[in-house]
Short mmCIF file of C-alpha atoms and ligand atoms in Angstrom, two decimals:
data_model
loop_
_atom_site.label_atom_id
_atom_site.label_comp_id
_atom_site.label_asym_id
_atom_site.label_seq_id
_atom_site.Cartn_x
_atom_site.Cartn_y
_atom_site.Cartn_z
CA UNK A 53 248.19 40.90 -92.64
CA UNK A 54 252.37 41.58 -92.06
CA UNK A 55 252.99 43.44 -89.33
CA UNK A 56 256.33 45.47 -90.15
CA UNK A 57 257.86 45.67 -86.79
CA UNK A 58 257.84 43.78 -83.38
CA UNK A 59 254.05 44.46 -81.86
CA UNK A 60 253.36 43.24 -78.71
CA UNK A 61 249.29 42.88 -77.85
CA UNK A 62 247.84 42.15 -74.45
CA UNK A 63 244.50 40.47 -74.33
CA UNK A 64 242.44 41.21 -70.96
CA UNK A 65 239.15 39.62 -70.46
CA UNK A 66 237.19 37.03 -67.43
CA UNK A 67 237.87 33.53 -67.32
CA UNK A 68 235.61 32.17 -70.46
CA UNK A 69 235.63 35.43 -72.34
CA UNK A 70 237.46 34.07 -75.32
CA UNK A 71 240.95 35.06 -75.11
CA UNK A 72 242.47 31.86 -75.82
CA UNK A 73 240.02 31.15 -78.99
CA UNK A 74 240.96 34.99 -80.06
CA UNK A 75 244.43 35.00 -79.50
CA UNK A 76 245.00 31.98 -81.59
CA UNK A 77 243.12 34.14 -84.34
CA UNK A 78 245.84 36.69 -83.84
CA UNK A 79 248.29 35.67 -83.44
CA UNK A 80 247.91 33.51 -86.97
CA UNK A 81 246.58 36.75 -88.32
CA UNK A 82 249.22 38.61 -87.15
CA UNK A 83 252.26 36.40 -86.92
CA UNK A 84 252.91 37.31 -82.99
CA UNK A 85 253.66 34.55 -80.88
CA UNK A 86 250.87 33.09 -78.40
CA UNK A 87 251.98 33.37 -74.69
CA UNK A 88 249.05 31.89 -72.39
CA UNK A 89 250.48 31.78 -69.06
CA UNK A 90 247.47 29.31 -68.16
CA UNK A 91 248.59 27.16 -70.84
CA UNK A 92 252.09 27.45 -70.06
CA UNK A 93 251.38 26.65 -66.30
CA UNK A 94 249.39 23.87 -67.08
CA UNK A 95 252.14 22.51 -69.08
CA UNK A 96 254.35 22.36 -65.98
CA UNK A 97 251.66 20.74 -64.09
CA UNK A 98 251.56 17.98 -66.15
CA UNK A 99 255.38 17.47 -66.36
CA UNK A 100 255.49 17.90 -62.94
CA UNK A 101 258.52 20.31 -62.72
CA UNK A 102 258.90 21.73 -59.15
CA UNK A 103 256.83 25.32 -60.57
CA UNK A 104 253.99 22.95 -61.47
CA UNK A 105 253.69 20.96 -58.52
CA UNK A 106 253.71 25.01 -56.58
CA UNK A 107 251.73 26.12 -58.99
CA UNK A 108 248.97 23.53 -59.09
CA UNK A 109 247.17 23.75 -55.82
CA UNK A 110 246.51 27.66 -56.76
CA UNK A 111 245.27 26.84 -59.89
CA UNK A 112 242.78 23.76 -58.71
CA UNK A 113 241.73 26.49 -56.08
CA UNK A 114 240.71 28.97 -58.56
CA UNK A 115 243.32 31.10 -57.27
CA UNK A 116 246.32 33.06 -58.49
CA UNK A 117 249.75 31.75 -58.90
CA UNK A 118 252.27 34.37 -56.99
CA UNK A 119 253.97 36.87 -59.56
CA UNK A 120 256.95 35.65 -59.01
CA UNK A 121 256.58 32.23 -59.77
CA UNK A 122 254.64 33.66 -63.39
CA UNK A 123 257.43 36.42 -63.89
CA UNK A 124 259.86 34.21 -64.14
CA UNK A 125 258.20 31.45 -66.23
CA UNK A 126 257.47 34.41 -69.05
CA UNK A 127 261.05 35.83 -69.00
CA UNK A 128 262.57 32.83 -70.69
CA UNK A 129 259.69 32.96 -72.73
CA UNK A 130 259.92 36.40 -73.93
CA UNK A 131 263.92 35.94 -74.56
CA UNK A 132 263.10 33.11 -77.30
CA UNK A 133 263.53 33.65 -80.47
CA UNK A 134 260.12 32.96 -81.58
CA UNK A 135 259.08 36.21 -79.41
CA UNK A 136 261.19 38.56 -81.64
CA UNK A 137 258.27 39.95 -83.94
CA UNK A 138 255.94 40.37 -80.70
CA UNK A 139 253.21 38.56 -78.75
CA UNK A 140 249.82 38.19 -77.63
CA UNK A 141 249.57 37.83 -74.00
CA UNK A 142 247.11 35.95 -73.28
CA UNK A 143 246.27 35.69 -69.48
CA UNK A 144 248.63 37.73 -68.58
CA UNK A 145 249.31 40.68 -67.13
CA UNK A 146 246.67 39.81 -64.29
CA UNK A 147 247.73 42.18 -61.73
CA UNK A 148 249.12 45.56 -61.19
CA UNK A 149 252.64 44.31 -60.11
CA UNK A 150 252.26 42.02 -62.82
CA UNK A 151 251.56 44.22 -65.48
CA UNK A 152 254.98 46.80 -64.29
CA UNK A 153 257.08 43.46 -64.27
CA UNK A 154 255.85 43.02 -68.15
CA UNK A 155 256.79 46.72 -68.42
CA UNK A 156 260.14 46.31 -67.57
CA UNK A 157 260.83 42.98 -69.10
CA UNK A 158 259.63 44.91 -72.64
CA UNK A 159 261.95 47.70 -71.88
CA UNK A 160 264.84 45.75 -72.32
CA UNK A 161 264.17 44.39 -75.29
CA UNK A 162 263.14 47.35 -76.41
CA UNK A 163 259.71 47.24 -76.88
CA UNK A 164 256.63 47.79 -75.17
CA UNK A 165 252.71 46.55 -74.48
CA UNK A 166 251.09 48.85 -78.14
CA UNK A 167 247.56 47.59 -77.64
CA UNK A 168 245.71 46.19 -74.79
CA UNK A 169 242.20 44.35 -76.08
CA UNK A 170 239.66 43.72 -73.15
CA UNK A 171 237.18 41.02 -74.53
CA UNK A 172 233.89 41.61 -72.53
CA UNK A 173 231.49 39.33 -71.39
CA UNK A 174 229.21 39.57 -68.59
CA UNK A 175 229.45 37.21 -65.68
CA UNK A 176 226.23 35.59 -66.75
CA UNK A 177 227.19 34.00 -69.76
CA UNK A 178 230.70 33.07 -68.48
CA UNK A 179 229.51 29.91 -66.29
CA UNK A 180 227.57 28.10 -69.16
CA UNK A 181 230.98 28.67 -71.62
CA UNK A 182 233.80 27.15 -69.00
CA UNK A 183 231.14 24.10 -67.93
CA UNK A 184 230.54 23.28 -71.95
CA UNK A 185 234.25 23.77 -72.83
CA UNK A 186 236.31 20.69 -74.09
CA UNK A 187 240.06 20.93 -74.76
CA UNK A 188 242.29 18.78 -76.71
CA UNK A 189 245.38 17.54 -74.22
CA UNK A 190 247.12 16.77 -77.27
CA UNK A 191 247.51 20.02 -80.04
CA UNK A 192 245.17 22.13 -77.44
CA UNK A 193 242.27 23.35 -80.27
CA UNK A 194 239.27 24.39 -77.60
CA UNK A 195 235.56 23.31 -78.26
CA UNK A 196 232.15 23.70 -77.00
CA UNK A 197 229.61 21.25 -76.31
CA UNK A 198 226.72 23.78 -77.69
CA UNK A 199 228.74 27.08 -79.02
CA UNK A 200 231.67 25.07 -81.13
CA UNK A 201 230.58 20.96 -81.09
CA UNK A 202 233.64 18.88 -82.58
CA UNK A 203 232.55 16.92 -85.75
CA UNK A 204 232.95 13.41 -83.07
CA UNK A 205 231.56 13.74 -79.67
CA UNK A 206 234.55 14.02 -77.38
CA UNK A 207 237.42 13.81 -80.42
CA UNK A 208 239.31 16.49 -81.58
CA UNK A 209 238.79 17.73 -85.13
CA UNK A 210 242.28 18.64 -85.32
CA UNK A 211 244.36 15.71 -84.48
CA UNK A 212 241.67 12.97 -83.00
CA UNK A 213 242.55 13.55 -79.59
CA UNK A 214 240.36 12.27 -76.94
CA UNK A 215 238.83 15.58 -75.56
CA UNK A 216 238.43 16.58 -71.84
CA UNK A 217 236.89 19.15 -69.65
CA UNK A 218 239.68 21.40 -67.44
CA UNK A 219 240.03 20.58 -63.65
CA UNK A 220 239.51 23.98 -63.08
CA UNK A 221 236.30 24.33 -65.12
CA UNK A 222 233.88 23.23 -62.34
CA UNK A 223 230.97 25.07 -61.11
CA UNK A 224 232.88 26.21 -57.71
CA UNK A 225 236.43 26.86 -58.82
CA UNK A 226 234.79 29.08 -61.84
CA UNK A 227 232.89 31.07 -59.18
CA UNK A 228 236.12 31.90 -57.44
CA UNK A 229 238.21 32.55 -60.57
CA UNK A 230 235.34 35.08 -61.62
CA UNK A 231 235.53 37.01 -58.24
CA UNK A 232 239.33 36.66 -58.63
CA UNK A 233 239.02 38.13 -62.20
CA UNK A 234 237.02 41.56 -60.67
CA UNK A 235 239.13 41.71 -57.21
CA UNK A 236 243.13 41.32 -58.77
CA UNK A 237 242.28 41.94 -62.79
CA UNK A 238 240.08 44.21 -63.94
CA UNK A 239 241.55 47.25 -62.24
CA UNK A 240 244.16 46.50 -65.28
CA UNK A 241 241.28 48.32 -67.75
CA UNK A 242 242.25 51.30 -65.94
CA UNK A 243 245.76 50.93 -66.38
CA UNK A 244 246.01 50.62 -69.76
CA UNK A 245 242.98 53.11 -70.58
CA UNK A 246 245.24 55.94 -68.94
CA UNK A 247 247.80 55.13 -71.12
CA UNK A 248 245.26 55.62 -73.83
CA UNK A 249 246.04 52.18 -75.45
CA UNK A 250 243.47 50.41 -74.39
CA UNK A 251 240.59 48.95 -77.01
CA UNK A 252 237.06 47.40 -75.47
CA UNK A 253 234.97 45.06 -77.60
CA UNK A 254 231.89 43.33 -76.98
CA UNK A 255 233.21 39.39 -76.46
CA UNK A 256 229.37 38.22 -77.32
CA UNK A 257 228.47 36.47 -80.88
CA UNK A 258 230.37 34.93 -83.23
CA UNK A 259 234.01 34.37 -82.94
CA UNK A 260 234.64 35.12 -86.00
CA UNK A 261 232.61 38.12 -85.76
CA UNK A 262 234.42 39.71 -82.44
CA UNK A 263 237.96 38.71 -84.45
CA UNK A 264 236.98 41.37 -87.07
CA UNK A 265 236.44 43.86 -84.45
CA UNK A 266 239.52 42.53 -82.11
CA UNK A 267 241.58 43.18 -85.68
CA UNK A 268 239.99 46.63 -86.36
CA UNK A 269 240.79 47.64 -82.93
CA UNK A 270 244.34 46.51 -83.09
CA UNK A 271 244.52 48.61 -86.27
CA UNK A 272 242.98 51.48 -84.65
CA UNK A 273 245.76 51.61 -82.11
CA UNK A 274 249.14 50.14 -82.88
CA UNK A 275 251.71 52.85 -82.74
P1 AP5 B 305 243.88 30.65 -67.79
O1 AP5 B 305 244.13 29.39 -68.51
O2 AP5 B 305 244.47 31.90 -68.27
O3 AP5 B 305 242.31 30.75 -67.60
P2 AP5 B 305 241.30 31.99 -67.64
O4 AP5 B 305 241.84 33.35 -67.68
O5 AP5 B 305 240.38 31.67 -66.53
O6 AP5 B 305 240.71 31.90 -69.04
P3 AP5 B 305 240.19 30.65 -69.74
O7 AP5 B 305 241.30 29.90 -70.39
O8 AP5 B 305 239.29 29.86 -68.81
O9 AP5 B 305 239.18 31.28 -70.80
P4 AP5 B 305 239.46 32.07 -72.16
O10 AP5 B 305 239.18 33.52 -71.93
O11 AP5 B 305 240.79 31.70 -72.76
O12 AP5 B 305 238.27 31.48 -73.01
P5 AP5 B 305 238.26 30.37 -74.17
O13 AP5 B 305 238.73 30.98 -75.45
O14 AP5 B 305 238.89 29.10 -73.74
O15 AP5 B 305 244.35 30.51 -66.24
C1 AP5 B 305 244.04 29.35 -65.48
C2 AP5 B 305 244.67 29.48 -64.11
O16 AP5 B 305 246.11 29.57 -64.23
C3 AP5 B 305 244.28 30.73 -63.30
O17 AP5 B 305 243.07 30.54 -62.60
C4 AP5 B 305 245.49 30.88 -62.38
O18 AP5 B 305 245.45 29.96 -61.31
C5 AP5 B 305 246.65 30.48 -63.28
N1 AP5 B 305 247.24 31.64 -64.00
C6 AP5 B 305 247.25 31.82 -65.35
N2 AP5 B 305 247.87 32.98 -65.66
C7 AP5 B 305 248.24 33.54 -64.49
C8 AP5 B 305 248.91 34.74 -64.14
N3 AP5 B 305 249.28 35.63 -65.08
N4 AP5 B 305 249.15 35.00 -62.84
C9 AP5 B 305 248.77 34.13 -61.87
N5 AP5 B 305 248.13 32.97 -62.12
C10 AP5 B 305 247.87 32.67 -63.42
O19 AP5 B 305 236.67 30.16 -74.30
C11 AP5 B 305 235.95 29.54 -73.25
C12 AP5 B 305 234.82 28.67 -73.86
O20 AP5 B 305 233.90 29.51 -74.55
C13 AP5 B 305 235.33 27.65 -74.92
O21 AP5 B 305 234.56 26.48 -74.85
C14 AP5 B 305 235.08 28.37 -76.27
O22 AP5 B 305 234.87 27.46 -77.33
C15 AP5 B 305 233.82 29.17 -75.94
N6 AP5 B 305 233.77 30.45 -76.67
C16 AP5 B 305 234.80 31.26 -77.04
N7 AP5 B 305 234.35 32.34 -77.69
C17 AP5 B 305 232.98 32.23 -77.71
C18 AP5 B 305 231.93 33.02 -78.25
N8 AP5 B 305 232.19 34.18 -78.87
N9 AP5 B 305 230.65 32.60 -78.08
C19 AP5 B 305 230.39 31.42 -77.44
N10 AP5 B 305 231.33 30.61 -76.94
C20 AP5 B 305 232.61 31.00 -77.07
#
């Protein structure tokens, strides 16, 4: 489906609630760009720029980067190009100050967050999804060991990467993202629900089935 204007879609939801497999659903569907600010920061890790090598002690902690250091990694970002007919955030906003920064930095361009999508999945179910996910280094498609097997153990369907499990994705470091996620996040679901743009869906069954509803919601509220 075209979208006739710039839309710009912010996708809330705990660590392992599907927001990266959803948002590259939309943002195909919908021709936005993908901005993951987890993907983006791991990118710096691994070249080692002087924001990665800040940002990576947070991130093997389970903790979250300061809003400065994101803030200004997503302002070049949002200034490209590619980011003209909107995006799916994806990971970000994550706090309050976080969310007025993204605010502003739509303001000037005119624009502002339409829809907020909060993908949610109970604590319980989160654990068993970020210990059985596998990620491709190389074109960064996302599998499960029991939800979403690739075709190969440990190769990528996509490209025949060799696949690997996040450094964050252990048993501990999920614990403290989670309790991150309730303390610093979620108060964001009351942010955007007072500005009456905010959709809920259940993030449990199919992926393909919760993309129908993330897509009907999206419809529901884009103005
Ligand atoms: P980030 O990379 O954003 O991690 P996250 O929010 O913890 O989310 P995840 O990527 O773990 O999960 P997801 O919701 O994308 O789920 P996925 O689709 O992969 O952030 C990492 C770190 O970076 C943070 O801890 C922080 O340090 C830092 N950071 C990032 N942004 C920041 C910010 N704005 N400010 C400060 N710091 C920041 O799915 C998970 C698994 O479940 C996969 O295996 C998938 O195949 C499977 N799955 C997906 N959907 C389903 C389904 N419906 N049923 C069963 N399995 C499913």
């Amino acid at each position: 489906m075209m979208v006739a204007r710039s839309v710009d879609v912010v996708l809330l939801g705990p660590p392992g609630g599907g927001k990266g497999t959803q948002a590259k659903r939309l943002t195909a569907a919908f021709e936005l760009l993908h901005l993951s600010t987890g993907d983006l920061l791991r990118d710096e890790v691994k070249r080692a720029t002087p924001l990665g090598v800040e940002a990576q002690g947070y991130m093997q902690r389970g903790e979250l980067v300061p809003d400065e250091l994101v803030g200004k990694m997503l302002m070049g970002r949002l200034h490209s190009q590619q980011a003209g007919s909107g995006c799916v955030f994806d990971g970000y906003p994550r706090t309050l100050a976080q969310a007025t920064l993204l605010d502003g930095l739509l303001a000037e361009l005119g624009r502002r967050v339409d829809v907020a999508l909060y993908i949610n999945v109970p604590d319980e179910e989160l654990l068993a999804r970020l210990t059985g996910r596998r990620s491709c280094p190389v074109c960064g498609a996302v599998f499960h060991v029991v939800h979403n097997p690739p075709r190969q153990e440990g190769i990528c369907d996509a490209c025949g990467g060799t696949l690997v499990q996040r450094a964050d994705d252990r048993e501990d470091v999920i614990r403290e993202r989670l309790r991150v996620y309730h303390e610093s996040t979620a108060p964001l679901l009351g942010f955007y629900r007072s500005r009456g743009n905010l959709a809920e869906v259940q993030g449990v069954g199919s992926p393909d089935a919760i993309f129908e509803e993330l897509r009907a919601a999206m419809g529901r509220l884009k103005r």
